[in-house]
Amino acid sequence: MKSPAEGARRAAGVGYAAAAYLMWGLFPLYFHALAGVPAPEILAYRIVCSTLFVAALVTLQRRWGDVLRQLRAPRTLPSLAVSAVFISANWLVYVWAVNAGRVLEASLGYFVNPLVSVLLGVVFLREPLTRAQRIAVVIAAVGVVALVVRAGTFPWVALALAFTFGLYGLIRKRVRVDATAGLLGEVALLTPIAALYLASLGAAHAGHFGAGARVTTFLAASGVVTAIPLMLFALGVQRLRLSTIGLLQYVNPTVQFAIAVLVFREPFSAAHALTFGCIWLSLAIYSIEALALARRQAG
């Protein structure tokens, strides 16, 4: 039986994690407001502003000693350099997708992501698949093939988002740093490149910062918008079982899906219905199996 303190801790964890996933789900509205700004420029501001915000936060928390100790650990910075490449690629594709009116396909990518993570675990960590997991992966693959055949389009945005985020998670799983130190290490490694790019835009008078109050505010706030959900997510993970986190993660693509169809009015064809139906069925099988496994381990 759970103690009141443990119950409160888990309730807080659900609140933190749900808030993080809800914020990620609302990202299409944020980046849609920057539709006139090229995706690489948004990415560069996101990196630079994230570095400034997280560095200021670490300073306020007086955590520089702890953060630097984590980052100086053997093989930490090289690993974070690789994870930074994958997360920046994920951010770039995602921002481009939002501004190109492909939020529906982006939501598909984050629905597929848990199954991609399962496949990456098999390939890189030699984790065996259960029978239910194999069925879930096959059904998801059928859904993707159905979209290619019936709609005549290859969902490269969805697969790029799923695989870049899956590979990012795989690398971060092996790096022993907390969310704040890890994020600071990643964006700090990318900042020189991003700053040079922004400087070149400024020299060519091609940048959008200062072009208007709304655009300037949204670009400047991109670091806060990036960092806060990551930190809320870290607080949630510390208080919850992975099975609970696994179920809550569907909040993000569900909200994105609703925004794509109901707000942006992106076309939702019969081919999309078949594909999403297959993905949702596969995720239902995957989630039921994950909950059953968690109960067996707890017992």
Coordinates of N, CA and C in Angstrom, one line a residue, residues 180-262:
T180 N 19.5 19.1 -16.8 CA 20.1 20.5 -16.9 C 21.5 20.4 -17.5
A181 N 22.3 19.6 -16.9 CA 23.7 19.5 -17.4 C 23.8 19.0 -18.8
G182 N 23.0 18.0 -19.1 CA 23.0 17.4 -20.4 C 22.5 18.4 -21.5
L183 N 21.4 19.2 -21.2 CA 20.9 20.2 -22.1 C 22.0 21.3 -22.3
L184 N 22.6 21.7 -21.2 CA 23.6 22.8 -21.3 C 24.7 22.3 -22.2
G185 N 25.2 21.1 -21.9 CA 26.3 20.6 -22.7 C 26.0 20.5 -24.2
E186 N 24.8 20.0 -24.5 CA 24.4 19.9 -25.9 C 24.3 21.3 -26.6
V187 N 23.6 22.2 -26.0 CA 23.4 23.5 -26.7 C 24.7 24.3 -26.7
A188 N 25.5 24.2 -25.7 CA 26.7 24.9 -25.6 C 27.7 24.4 -26.7
L189 N 27.7 23.1 -27.0 CA 28.5 22.6 -28.1 C 28.0 23.1 -29.5
L190 N 26.7 23.3 -29.6 CA 26.2 23.8 -30.9 C 26.2 25.3 -31.0
T191 N 26.3 26.0 -29.9 CA 26.2 27.5 -29.9 C 27.2 28.2 -30.9
P192 N 28.5 27.8 -30.9 CA 29.4 28.5 -31.8 C 29.0 28.4 -33.3
I193 N 28.5 27.3 -33.7 CA 28.0 27.2 -35.1 C 26.8 28.0 -35.3
A194 N 25.8 27.9 -34.3 CA 24.6 28.7 -34.4 C 24.9 30.2 -34.4
A195 N 25.8 30.6 -33.6 CA 26.2 32.1 -33.5 C 26.8 32.6 -34.8
L196 N 27.7 31.8 -35.3 CA 28.3 32.2 -36.6 C 27.3 32.3 -37.7
Y197 N 26.3 31.4 -37.7 CA 25.3 31.4 -38.7 C 24.4 32.7 -38.6
L198 N 24.0 33.0 -37.3 CA 23.3 34.2 -37.1 C 24.1 35.5 -37.4
A199 N 25.4 35.4 -37.1 CA 26.2 36.6 -37.5 C 26.3 36.8 -39.0
S200 N 26.3 35.7 -39.7 CA 26.4 35.8 -41.2 C 25.0 36.4 -41.7
L201 N 23.9 36.0 -41.1 CA 22.6 36.5 -41.5 C 22.6 38.0 -41.2
G202 N 23.1 38.4 -40.0 CA 23.1 39.8 -39.7 C 24.0 40.6 -40.6
A203 N 25.1 40.1 -41.0 CA 26.0 40.8 -41.9 C 25.4 41.0 -43.3
A204 N 24.5 40.0 -43.6 CA 23.8 40.1 -44.9 C 22.5 40.8 -44.8
H205 N 22.1 41.3 -43.6 CA 20.8 41.9 -43.4 C 19.7 41.0 -43.8
A206 N 19.9 39.7 -43.5 CA 18.9 38.7 -43.9 C 18.2 38.1 -42.7
G207 N 18.6 38.5 -41.5 CA 18.0 38.0 -40.2 C 16.6 38.6 -40.0
H208 N 15.9 37.9 -39.1 CA 14.5 38.4 -38.8 C 14.4 38.9 -37.4
F209 N 15.5 38.8 -36.6 CA 15.4 39.4 -35.2 C 15.4 40.9 -35.3
G210 N 14.4 41.5 -34.7 CA 14.2 43.0 -34.8 C 13.3 43.4 -35.9
A211 N 12.8 42.4 -36.7 CA 12.0 42.8 -37.8 C 10.6 43.1 -37.4
G212 N 10.2 42.8 -36.2 CA 8.9 43.1 -35.6 C 8.8 42.6 -34.2
A213 N 8.0 43.2 -33.4 CA 7.9 42.9 -32.0 C 7.5 41.4 -31.7
R214 N 6.5 40.9 -32.5 CA 6.1 39.5 -32.3 C 7.2 38.5 -32.6
V215 N 7.8 38.7 -33.8 CA 8.8 37.7 -34.2 C 10.0 37.8 -33.3
T216 N 10.4 39.0 -32.9 CA 11.6 39.2 -32.0 C 11.3 38.5 -30.7
T217 N 10.1 38.7 -30.1 CA 9.8 38.2 -28.8 C 9.8 36.6 -28.9
F218 N 9.2 36.1 -29.9 CA 9.1 34.6 -30.1 C 10.5 34.0 -30.3
L219 N 11.3 34.7 -31.0 CA 12.7 34.1 -31.2 C 13.5 34.2 -29.9
A220 N 13.4 35.3 -29.2 CA 14.1 35.4 -27.9 C 13.6 34.5 -26.9
A221 N 12.3 34.1 -26.9 CA 11.7 33.2 -25.9 C 11.9 31.8 -26.2
S222 N 12.5 31.5 -27.4 CA 12.6 30.1 -27.8 C 13.5 29.2 -26.9
G223 N 14.5 29.9 -26.2 CA 15.3 29.1 -25.3 C 14.5 28.7 -24.0
V224 N 13.7 29.6 -23.5 CA 12.8 29.3 -22.4 C 11.8 28.2 -22.8
V225 N 11.2 28.3 -23.9 CA 10.2 27.4 -24.4 C 10.8 26.0 -24.6
T226 N 12.1 26.0 -25.0 CA 12.8 24.7 -25.2 C 13.2 24.0 -23.8
A227 N 13.7 24.8 -22.9 CA 14.2 24.3 -21.7 C 13.2 23.9 -20.6
I228 N 12.1 24.7 -20.5 CA 11.2 24.4 -19.4 C 10.5 23.0 -19.5
P229 N 10.0 22.6 -20.7 CA 9.4 21.3 -20.7 C 10.4 20.2 -20.5
L230 N 11.7 20.3 -20.9 CA 12.7 19.3 -20.6 C 12.9 19.2 -19.1
M231 N 12.9 20.3 -18.4 CA 13.1 20.3 -17.0 C 11.9 19.7 -16.2
L232 N 10.7 20.1 -16.7 CA 9.5 19.5 -16.1 C 9.5 18.0 -16.3
F233 N 9.9 17.5 -17.5 CA 10.0 16.1 -17.8 C 11.0 15.4 -16.9
A234 N 12.1 16.0 -16.7 CA 13.1 15.4 -15.8 C 12.5 15.3 -14.3
L235 N 11.8 16.3 -13.9 CA 11.2 16.2 -12.5 C 10.1 15.0 -12.5
G236 N 9.4 14.9 -13.6 CA 8.4 13.8 -13.7 C 9.0 12.4 -13.7
V237 N 10.1 12.3 -14.5 CA 10.8 11.0 -14.6 C 11.3 10.5 -13.2
Q238 N 11.8 11.5 -12.4 CA 12.3 11.1 -11.1 C 11.3 10.6 -10.1
R239 N 10.0 10.8 -10.4 CA 8.9 10.5 -9.5 C 8.0 9.4 -10.0
L240 N 8.2 8.9 -11.2 CA 7.2 8.0 -11.8 C 7.9 6.8 -12.4
R241 N 7.1 5.7 -12.5 CA 7.6 4.5 -13.2 C 7.7 4.8 -14.7
L242 N 8.6 4.1 -15.4 CA 8.7 4.3 -16.8 C 7.4 3.9 -17.5
S243 N 6.7 2.9 -17.0 CA 5.4 2.5 -17.6 C 4.4 3.7 -17.6
T244 N 4.4 4.5 -16.6 CA 3.5 5.6 -16.5 C 4.0 6.7 -17.5
I245 N 5.3 6.9 -17.5 CA 5.8 7.9 -18.5 C 5.5 7.5 -19.9
G246 N 5.6 6.1 -20.1 CA 5.3 5.6 -21.5 C 3.9 5.9 -21.9
L247 N 2.9 5.9 -21.0 CA 1.5 6.2 -21.4 C 1.3 7.7 -21.5
L248 N 2.0 8.5 -20.7 CA 1.8 9.9 -20.7 C 2.4 10.5 -22.0
Q249 N 3.4 9.8 -22.6 CA 4.0 10.4 -23.8 C 3.1 10.6 -25.0
Y250 N 1.9 9.9 -25.0 CA 1.0 10.0 -26.1 C 0.2 11.3 -26.0
V251 N 0.3 12.1 -24.9 CA -0.3 13.4 -24.8 C 0.2 14.3 -25.9
N252 N 1.6 14.3 -26.1 CA 2.2 15.2 -27.1 C 1.7 15.0 -28.5
P253 N 1.8 13.8 -29.1 CA 1.3 13.6 -30.5 C -0.2 13.8 -30.6
T254 N -0.9 13.4 -29.5 CA -2.4 13.6 -29.6 C -2.8 15.0 -29.7
V255 N -2.2 15.9 -28.9 CA -2.4 17.3 -29.0 C -2.0 17.9 -30.4
Q256 N -0.8 17.4 -30.8 CA -0.4 17.9 -32.2 C -1.4 17.4 -33.3
F257 N -1.9 16.2 -33.1 CA -2.8 15.7 -34.1 C -4.1 16.5 -34.1
A258 N -4.6 16.9 -32.9 CA -5.8 17.7 -32.8 C -5.6 19.1 -33.4
I259 N -4.4 19.7 -33.2 CA -4.1 21.0 -33.7 C -4.0 20.9 -35.2
A260 N -3.4 19.9 -35.8 CA -3.3 19.8 -37.2 C -4.6 19.7 -37.9
V261 N -5.5 18.8 -37.3 CA -6.8 18.6 -38.0 C -7.8 19.7 -37.7
L262 N -7.9 20.1 -36.4 CA -9.0 21.0 -36.0 C -8.6 22.5 -36.1

